[in-house]
mmCIF file of N, CA, C and O in Angstrom:
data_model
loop_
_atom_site.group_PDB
_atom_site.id
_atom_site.type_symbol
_atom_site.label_atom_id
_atom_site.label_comp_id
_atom_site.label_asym_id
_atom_site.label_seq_id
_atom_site.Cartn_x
_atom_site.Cartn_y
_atom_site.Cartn_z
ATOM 1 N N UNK N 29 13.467 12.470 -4.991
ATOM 2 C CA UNK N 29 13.840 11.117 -4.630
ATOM 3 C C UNK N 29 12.632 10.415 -4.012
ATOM 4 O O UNK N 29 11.906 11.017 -3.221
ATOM 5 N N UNK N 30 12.321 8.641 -4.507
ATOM 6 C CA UNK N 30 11.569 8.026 -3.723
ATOM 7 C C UNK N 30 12.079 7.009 -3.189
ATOM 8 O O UNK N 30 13.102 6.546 -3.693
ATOM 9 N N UNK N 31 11.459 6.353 -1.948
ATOM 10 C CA UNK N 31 12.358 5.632 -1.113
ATOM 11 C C UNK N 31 10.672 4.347 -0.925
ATOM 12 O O UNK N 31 9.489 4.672 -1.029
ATOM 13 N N UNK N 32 10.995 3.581 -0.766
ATOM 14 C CA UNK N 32 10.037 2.313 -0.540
ATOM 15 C C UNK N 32 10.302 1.772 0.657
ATOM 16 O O UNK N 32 11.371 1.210 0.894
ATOM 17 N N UNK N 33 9.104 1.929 1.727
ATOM 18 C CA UNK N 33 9.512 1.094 2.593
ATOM 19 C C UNK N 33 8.606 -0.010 3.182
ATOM 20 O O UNK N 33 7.386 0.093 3.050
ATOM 21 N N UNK N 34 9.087 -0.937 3.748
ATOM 22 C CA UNK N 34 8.437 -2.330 3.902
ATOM 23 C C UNK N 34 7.701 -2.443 5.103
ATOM 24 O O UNK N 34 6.786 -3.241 5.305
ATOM 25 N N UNK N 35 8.276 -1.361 6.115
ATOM 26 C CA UNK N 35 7.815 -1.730 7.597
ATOM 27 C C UNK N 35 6.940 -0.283 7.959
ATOM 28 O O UNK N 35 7.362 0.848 7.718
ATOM 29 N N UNK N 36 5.391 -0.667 8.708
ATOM 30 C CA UNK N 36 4.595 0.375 8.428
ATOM 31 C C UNK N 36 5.343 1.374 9.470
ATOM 32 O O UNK N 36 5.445 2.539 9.085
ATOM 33 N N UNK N 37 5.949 1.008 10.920
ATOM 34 C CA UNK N 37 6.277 1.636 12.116
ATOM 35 C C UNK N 37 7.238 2.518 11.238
ATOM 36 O O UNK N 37 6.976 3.711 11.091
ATOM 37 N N UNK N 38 8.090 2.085 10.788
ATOM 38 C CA UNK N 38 9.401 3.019 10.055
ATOM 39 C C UNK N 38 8.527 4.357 9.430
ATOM 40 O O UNK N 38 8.853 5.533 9.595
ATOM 41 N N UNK N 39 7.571 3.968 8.821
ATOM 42 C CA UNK N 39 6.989 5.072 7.379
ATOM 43 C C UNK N 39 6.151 5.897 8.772
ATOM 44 O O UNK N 39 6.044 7.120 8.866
ATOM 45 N N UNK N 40 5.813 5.260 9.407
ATOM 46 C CA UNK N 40 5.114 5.861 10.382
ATOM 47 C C UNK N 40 5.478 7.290 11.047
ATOM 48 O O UNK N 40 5.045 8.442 11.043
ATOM 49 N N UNK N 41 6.463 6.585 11.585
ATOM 50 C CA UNK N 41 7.791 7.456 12.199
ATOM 51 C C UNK N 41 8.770 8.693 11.295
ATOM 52 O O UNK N 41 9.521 9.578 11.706
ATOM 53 N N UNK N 42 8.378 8.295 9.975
ATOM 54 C CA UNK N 42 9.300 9.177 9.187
ATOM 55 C C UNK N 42 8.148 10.485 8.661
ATOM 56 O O UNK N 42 8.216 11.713 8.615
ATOM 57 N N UNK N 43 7.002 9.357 8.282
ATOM 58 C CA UNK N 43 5.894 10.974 7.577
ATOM 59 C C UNK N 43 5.702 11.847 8.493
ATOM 60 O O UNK N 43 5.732 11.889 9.722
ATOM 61 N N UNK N 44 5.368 12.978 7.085
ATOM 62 C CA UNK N 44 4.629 14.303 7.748
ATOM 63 C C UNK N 44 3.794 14.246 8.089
ATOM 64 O O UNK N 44 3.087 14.821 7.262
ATOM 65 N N UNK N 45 2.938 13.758 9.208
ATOM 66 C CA UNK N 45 1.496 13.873 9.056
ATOM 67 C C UNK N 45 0.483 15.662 8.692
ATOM 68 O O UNK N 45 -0.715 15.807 8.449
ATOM 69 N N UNK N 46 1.480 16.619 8.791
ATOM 70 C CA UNK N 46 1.183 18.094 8.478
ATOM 71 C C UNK N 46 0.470 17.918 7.599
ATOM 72 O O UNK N 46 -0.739 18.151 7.616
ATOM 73 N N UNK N 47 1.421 17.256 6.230
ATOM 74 C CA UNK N 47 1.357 17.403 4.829
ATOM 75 C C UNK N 47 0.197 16.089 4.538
ATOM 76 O O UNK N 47 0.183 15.171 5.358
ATOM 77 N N UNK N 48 -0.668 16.050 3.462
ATOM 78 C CA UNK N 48 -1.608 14.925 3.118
ATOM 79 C C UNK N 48 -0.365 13.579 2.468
ATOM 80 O O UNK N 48 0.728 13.464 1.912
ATOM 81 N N UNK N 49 -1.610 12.711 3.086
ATOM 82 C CA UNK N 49 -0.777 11.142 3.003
ATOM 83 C C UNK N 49 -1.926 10.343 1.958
ATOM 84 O O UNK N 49 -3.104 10.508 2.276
ATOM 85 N N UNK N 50 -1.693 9.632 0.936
ATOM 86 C CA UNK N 50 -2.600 9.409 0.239
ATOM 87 C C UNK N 50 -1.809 7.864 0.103
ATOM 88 O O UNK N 50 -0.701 7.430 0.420
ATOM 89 N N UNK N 51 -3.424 7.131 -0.758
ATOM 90 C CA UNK N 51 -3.474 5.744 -0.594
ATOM 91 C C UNK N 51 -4.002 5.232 -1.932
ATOM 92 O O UNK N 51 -4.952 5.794 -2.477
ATOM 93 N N UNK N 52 -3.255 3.926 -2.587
ATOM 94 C CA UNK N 52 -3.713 3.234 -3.551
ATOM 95 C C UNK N 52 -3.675 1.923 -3.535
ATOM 96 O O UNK N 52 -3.306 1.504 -2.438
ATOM 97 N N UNK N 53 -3.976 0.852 -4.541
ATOM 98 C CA UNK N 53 -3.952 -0.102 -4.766
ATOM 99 C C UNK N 53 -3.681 -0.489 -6.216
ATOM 100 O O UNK N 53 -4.049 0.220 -7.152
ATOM 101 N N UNK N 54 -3.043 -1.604 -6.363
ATOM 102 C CA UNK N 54 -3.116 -2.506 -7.587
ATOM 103 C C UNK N 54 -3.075 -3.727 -7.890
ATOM 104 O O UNK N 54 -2.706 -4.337 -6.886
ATOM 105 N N UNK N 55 -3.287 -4.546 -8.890
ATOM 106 C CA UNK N 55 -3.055 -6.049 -8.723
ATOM 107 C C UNK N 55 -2.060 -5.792 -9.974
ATOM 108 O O UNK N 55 -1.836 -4.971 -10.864
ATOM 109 N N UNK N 56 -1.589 -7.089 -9.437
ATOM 110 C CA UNK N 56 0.059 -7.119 -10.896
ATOM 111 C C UNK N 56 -0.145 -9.422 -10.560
ATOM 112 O O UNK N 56 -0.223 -10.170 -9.585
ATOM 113 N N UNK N 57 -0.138 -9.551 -11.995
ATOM 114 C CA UNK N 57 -0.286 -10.853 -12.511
ATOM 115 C C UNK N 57 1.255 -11.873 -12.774
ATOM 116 O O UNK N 57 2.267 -11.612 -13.425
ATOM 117 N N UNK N 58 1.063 -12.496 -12.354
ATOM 118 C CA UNK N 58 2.504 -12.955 -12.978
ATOM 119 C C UNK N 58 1.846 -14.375 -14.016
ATOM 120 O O UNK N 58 0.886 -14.861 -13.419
ATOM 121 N N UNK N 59 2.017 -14.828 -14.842
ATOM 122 C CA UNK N 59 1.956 -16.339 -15.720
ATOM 123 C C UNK N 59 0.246 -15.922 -15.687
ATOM 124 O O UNK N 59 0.070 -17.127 -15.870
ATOM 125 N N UNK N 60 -0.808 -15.495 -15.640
ATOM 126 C CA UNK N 60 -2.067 -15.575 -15.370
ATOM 127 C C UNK N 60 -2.867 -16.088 -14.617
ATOM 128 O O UNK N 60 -4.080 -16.130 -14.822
ATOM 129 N N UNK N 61 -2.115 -16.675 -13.368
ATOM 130 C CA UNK N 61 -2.437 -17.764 -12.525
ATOM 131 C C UNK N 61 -2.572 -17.006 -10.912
ATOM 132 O O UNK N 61 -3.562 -16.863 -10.194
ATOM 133 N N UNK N 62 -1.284 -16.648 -10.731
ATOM 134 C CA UNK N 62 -0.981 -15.702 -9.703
ATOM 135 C C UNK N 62 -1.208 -14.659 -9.633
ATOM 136 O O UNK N 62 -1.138 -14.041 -10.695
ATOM 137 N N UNK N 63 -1.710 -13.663 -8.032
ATOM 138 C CA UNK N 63 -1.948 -12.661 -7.987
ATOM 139 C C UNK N 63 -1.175 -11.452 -7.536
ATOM 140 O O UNK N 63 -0.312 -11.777 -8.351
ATOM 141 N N UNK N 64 -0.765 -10.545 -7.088
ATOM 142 C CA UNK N 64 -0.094 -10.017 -6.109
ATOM 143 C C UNK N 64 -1.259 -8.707 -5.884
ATOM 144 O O UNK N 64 -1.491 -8.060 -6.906
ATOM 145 N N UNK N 65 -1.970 -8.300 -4.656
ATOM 146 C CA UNK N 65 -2.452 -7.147 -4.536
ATOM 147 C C UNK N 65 -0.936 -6.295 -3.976
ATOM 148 O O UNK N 65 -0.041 -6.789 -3.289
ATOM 149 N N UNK N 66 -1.014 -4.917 -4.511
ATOM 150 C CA UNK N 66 -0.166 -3.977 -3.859
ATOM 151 C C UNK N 66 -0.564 -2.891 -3.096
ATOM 152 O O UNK N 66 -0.764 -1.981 -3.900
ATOM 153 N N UNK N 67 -0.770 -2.529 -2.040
ATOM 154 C CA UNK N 67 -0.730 -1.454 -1.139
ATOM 155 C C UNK N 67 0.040 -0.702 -1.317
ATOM 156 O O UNK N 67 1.192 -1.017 -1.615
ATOM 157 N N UNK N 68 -0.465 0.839 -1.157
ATOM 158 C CA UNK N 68 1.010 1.711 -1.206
ATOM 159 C C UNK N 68 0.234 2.737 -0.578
ATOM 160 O O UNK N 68 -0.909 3.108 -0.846
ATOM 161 N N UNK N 69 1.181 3.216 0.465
ATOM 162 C CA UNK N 69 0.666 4.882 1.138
ATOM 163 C C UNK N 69 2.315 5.808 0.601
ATOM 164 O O UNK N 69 3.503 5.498 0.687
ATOM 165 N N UNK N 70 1.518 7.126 0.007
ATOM 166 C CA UNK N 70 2.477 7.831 -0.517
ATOM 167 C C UNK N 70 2.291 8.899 0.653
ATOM 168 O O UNK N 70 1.176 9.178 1.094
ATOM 169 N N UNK N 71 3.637 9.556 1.183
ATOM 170 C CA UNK N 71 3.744 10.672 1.672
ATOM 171 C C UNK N 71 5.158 11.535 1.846
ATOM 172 O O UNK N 71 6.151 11.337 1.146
ATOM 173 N N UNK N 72 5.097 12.214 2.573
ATOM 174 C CA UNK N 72 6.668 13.042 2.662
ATOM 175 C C UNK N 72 7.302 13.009 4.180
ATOM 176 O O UNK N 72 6.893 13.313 5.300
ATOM 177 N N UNK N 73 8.444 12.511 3.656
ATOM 178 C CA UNK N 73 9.190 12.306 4.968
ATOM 179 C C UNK N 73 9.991 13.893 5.682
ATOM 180 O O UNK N 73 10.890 14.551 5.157
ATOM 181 N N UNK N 74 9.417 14.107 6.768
ATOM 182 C CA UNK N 74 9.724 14.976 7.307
ATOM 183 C C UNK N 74 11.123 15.931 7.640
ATOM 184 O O UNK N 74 11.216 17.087 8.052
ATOM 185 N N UNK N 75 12.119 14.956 7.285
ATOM 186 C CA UNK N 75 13.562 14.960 7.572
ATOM 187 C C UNK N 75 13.999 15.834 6.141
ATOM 188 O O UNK N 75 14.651 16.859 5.946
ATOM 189 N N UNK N 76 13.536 15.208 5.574
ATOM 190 C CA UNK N 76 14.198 16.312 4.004
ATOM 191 C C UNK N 76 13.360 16.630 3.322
ATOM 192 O O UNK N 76 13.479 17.487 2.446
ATOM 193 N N UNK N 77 12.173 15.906 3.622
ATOM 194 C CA UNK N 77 11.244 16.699 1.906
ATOM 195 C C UNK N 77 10.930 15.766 0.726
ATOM 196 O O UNK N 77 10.287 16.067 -0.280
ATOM 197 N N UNK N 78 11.536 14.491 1.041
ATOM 198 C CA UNK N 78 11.662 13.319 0.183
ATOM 199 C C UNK N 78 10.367 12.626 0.429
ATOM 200 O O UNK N 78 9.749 12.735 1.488
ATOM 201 N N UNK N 79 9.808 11.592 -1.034
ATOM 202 C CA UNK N 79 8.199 10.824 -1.021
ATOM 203 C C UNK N 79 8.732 9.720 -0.443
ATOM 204 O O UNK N 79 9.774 9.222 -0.871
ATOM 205 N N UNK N 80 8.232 9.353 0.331
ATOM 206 C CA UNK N 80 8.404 8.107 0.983
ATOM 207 C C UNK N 80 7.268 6.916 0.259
ATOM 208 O O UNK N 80 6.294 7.324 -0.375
ATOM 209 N N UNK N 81 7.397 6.189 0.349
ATOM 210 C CA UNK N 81 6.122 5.173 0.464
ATOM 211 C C UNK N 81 6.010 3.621 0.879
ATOM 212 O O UNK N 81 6.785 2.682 0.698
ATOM 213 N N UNK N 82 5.078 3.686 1.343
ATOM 214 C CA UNK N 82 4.857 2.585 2.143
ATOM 215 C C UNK N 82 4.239 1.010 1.145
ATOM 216 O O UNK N 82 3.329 0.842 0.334
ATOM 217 N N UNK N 83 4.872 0.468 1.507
ATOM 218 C CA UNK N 83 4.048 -1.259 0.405
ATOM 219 C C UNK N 83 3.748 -2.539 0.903
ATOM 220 O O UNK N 83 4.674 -3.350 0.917
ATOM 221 N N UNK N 84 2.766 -2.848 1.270
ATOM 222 C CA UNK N 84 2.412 -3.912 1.591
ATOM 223 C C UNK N 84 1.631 -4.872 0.634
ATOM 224 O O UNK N 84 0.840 -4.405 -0.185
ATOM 225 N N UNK N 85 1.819 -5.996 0.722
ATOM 226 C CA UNK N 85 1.705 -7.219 -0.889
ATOM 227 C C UNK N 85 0.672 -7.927 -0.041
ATOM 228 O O UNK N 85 0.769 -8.124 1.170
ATOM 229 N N UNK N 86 -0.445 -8.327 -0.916
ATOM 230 C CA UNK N 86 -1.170 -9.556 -0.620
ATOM 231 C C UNK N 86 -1.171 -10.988 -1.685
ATOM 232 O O UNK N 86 -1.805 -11.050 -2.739
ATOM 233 N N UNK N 87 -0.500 -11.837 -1.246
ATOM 234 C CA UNK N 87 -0.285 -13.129 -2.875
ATOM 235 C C UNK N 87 -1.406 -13.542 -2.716
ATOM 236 O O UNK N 87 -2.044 -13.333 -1.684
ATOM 237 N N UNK N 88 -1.850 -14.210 -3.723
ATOM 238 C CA UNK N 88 -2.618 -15.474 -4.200
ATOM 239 C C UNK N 88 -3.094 -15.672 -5.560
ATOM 240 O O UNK N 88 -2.826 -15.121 -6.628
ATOM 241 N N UNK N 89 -4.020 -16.789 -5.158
ATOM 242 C CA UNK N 89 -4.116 -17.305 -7.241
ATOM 243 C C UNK N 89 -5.622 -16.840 -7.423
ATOM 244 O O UNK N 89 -6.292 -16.037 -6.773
ATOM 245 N N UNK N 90 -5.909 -17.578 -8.472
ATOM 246 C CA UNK N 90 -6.824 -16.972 -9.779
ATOM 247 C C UNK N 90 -7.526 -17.630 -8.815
ATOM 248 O O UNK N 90 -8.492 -16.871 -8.733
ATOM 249 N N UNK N 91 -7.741 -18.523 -8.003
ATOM 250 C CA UNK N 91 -9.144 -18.873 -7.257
ATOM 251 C C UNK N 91 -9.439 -18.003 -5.870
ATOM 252 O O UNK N 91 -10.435 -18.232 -5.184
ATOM 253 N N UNK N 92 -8.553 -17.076 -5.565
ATOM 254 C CA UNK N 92 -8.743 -16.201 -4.630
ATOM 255 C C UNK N 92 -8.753 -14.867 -4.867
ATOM 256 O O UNK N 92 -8.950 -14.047 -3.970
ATOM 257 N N UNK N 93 -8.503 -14.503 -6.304
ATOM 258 C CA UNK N 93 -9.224 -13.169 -7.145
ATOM 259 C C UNK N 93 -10.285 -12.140 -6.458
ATOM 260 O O UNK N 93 -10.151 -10.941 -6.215
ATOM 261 N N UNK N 94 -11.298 -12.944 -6.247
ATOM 262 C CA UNK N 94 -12.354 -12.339 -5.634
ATOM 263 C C UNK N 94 -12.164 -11.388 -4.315
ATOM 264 O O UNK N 94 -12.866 -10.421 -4.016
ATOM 265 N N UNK N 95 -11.046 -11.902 -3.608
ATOM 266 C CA UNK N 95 -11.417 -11.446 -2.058
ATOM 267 C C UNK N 95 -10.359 -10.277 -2.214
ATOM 268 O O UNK N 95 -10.524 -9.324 -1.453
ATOM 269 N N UNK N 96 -9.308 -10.221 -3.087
ATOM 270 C CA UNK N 96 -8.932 -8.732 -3.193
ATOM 271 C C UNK N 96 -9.448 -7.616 -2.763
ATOM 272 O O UNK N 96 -8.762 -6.780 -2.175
ATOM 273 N N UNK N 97 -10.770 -7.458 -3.010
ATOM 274 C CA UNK N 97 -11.715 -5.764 -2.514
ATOM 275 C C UNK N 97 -11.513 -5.931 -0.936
ATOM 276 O O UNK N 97 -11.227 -4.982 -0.206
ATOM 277 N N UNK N 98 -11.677 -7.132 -0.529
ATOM 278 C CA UNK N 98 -11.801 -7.627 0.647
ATOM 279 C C UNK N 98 -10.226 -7.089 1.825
ATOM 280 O O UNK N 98 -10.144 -6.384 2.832
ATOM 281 N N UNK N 99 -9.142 -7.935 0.936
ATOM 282 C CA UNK N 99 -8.123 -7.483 1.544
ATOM 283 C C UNK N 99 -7.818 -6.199 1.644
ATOM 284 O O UNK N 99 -7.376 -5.755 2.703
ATOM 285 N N UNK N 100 -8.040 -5.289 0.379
ATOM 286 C CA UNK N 100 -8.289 -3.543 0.206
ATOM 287 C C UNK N 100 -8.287 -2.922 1.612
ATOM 288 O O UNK N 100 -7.540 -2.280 2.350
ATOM 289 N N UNK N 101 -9.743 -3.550 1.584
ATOM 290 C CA UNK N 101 -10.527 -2.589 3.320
ATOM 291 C C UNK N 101 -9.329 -2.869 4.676
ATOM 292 O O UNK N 101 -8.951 -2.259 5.676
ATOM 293 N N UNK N 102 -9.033 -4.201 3.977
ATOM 294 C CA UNK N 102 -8.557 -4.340 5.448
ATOM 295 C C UNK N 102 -6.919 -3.585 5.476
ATOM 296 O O UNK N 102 -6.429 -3.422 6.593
ATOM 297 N N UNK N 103 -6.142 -3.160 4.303
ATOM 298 C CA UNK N 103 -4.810 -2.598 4.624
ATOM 299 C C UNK N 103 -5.364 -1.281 4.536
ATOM 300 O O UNK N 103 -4.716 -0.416 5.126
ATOM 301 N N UNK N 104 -6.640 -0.836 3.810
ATOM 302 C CA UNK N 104 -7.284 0.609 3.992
ATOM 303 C C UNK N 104 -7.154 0.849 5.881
ATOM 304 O O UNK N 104 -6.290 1.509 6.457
ATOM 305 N N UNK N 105 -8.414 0.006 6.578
ATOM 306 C CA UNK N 105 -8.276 -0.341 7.998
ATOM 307 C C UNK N 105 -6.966 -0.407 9.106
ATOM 308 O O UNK N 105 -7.110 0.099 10.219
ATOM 309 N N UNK N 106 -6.358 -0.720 8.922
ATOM 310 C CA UNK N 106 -4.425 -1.508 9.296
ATOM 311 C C UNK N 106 -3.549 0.022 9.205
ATOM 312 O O UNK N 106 -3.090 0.630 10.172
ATOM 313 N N UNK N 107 -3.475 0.405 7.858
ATOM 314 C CA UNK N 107 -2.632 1.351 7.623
ATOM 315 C C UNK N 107 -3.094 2.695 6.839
ATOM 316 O O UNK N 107 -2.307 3.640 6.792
ATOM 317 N N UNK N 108 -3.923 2.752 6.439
ATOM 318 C CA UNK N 108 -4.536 3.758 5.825
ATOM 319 C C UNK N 108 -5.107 4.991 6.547
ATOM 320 O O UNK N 108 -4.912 6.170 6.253
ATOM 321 N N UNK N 109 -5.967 4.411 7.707
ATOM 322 C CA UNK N 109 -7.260 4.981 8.357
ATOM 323 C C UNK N 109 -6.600 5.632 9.895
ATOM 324 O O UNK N 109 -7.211 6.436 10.600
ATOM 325 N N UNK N 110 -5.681 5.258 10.100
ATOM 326 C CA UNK N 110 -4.861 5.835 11.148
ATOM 327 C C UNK N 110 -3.965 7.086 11.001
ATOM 328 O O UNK N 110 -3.668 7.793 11.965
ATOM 329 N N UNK N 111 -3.628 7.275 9.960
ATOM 330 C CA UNK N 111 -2.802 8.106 9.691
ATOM 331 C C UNK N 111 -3.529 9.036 8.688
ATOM 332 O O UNK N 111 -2.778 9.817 8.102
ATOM 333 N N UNK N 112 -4.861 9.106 8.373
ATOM 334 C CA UNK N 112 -5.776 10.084 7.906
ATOM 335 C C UNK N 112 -5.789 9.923 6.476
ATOM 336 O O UNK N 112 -6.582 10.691 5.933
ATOM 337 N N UNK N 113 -5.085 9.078 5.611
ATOM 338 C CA UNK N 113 -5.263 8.960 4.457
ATOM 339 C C UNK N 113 -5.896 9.271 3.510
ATOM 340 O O UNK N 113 -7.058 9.410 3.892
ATOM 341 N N UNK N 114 -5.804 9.488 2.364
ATOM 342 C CA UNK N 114 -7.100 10.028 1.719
ATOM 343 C C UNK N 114 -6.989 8.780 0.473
ATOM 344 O O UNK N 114 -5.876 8.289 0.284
ATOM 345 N N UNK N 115 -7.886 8.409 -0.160
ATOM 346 C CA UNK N 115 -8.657 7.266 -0.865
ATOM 347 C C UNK N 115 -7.874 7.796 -2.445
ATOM 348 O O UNK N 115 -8.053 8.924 -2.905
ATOM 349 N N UNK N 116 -6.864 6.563 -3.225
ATOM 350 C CA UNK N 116 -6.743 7.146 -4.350
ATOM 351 C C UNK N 116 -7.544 6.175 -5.315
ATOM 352 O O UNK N 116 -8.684 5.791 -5.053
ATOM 353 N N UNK N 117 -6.602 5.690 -6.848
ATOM 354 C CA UNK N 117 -7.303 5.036 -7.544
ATOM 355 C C UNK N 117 -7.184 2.987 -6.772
ATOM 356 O O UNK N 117 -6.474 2.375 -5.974
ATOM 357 N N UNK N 118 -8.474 2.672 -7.753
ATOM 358 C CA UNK N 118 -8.575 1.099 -7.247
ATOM 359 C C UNK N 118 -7.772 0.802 -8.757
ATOM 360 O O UNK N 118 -8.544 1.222 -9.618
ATOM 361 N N UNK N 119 -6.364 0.171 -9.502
ATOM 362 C CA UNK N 119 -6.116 0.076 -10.592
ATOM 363 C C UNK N 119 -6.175 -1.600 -10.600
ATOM 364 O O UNK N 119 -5.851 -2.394 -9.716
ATOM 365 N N UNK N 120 -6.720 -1.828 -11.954
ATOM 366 C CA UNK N 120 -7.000 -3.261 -12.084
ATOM 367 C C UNK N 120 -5.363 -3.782 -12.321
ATOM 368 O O UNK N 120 -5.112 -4.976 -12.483
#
C-alpha cells in the first residue's frame, strides 16, 4: 500500500528514519503553458511497513521554467536534507 501525504510534520512523524528515505522530482505540463514541479520523499511508515510519501507542488508558467532547478534545492533544503535523504532521479 501507498499513502500520499501533503503535510511534511505528518510524514515526518510517521517515517522510519532506521530505514533509507529517498527523494525525487518532476515537472508535469498541463496545455504547454503551465508548469507544476513535483516533490516527493518516499519512505516507510513505521506503524505497519507501508510507503508513505511525501508531495510538495511548485506552479508556474512557461516564463518561470527556468527557476525550477532553483526551487529543487530549495524543497531538497526544507525537506529533504533533514531527514537524511538520499538524491533520486531529476525527471523532465
Amino acid at each position: 500500500m501507498k499513502e500520499i501525504l501533503y503535510r511534511f510534520e505528518e510524514f515526518r512523524q510517521r517515517v522510519d528514519t532506521a530505514k533509507p528515505i529517498h527523494h525525487a522530482a518532476k515537472r508535469k505540463t498541463k496545455d504547454g503553458f503551465f508548469y507544476t514541479l513535483i516533490f516527493r520523499l518516499y519512505g516507510i511508515d513505521k506503524s505497519n511497513g507501508h510507503i508513505i510519501i511525501f508531495e510538495a507542488q511548485a506552479k508556474s508558467t512557461i516564463a518561470d521554467f527556468e527557476r525550477h532547478p532553483s526551487e529543487y534545492k530549495r524543497f531538497v533544503e526544507k525537506y529533504a536534507k533533514p531527514l537524511g535523504s538520499t538524491e533520486g532521479a531529476w525527471m523532465r
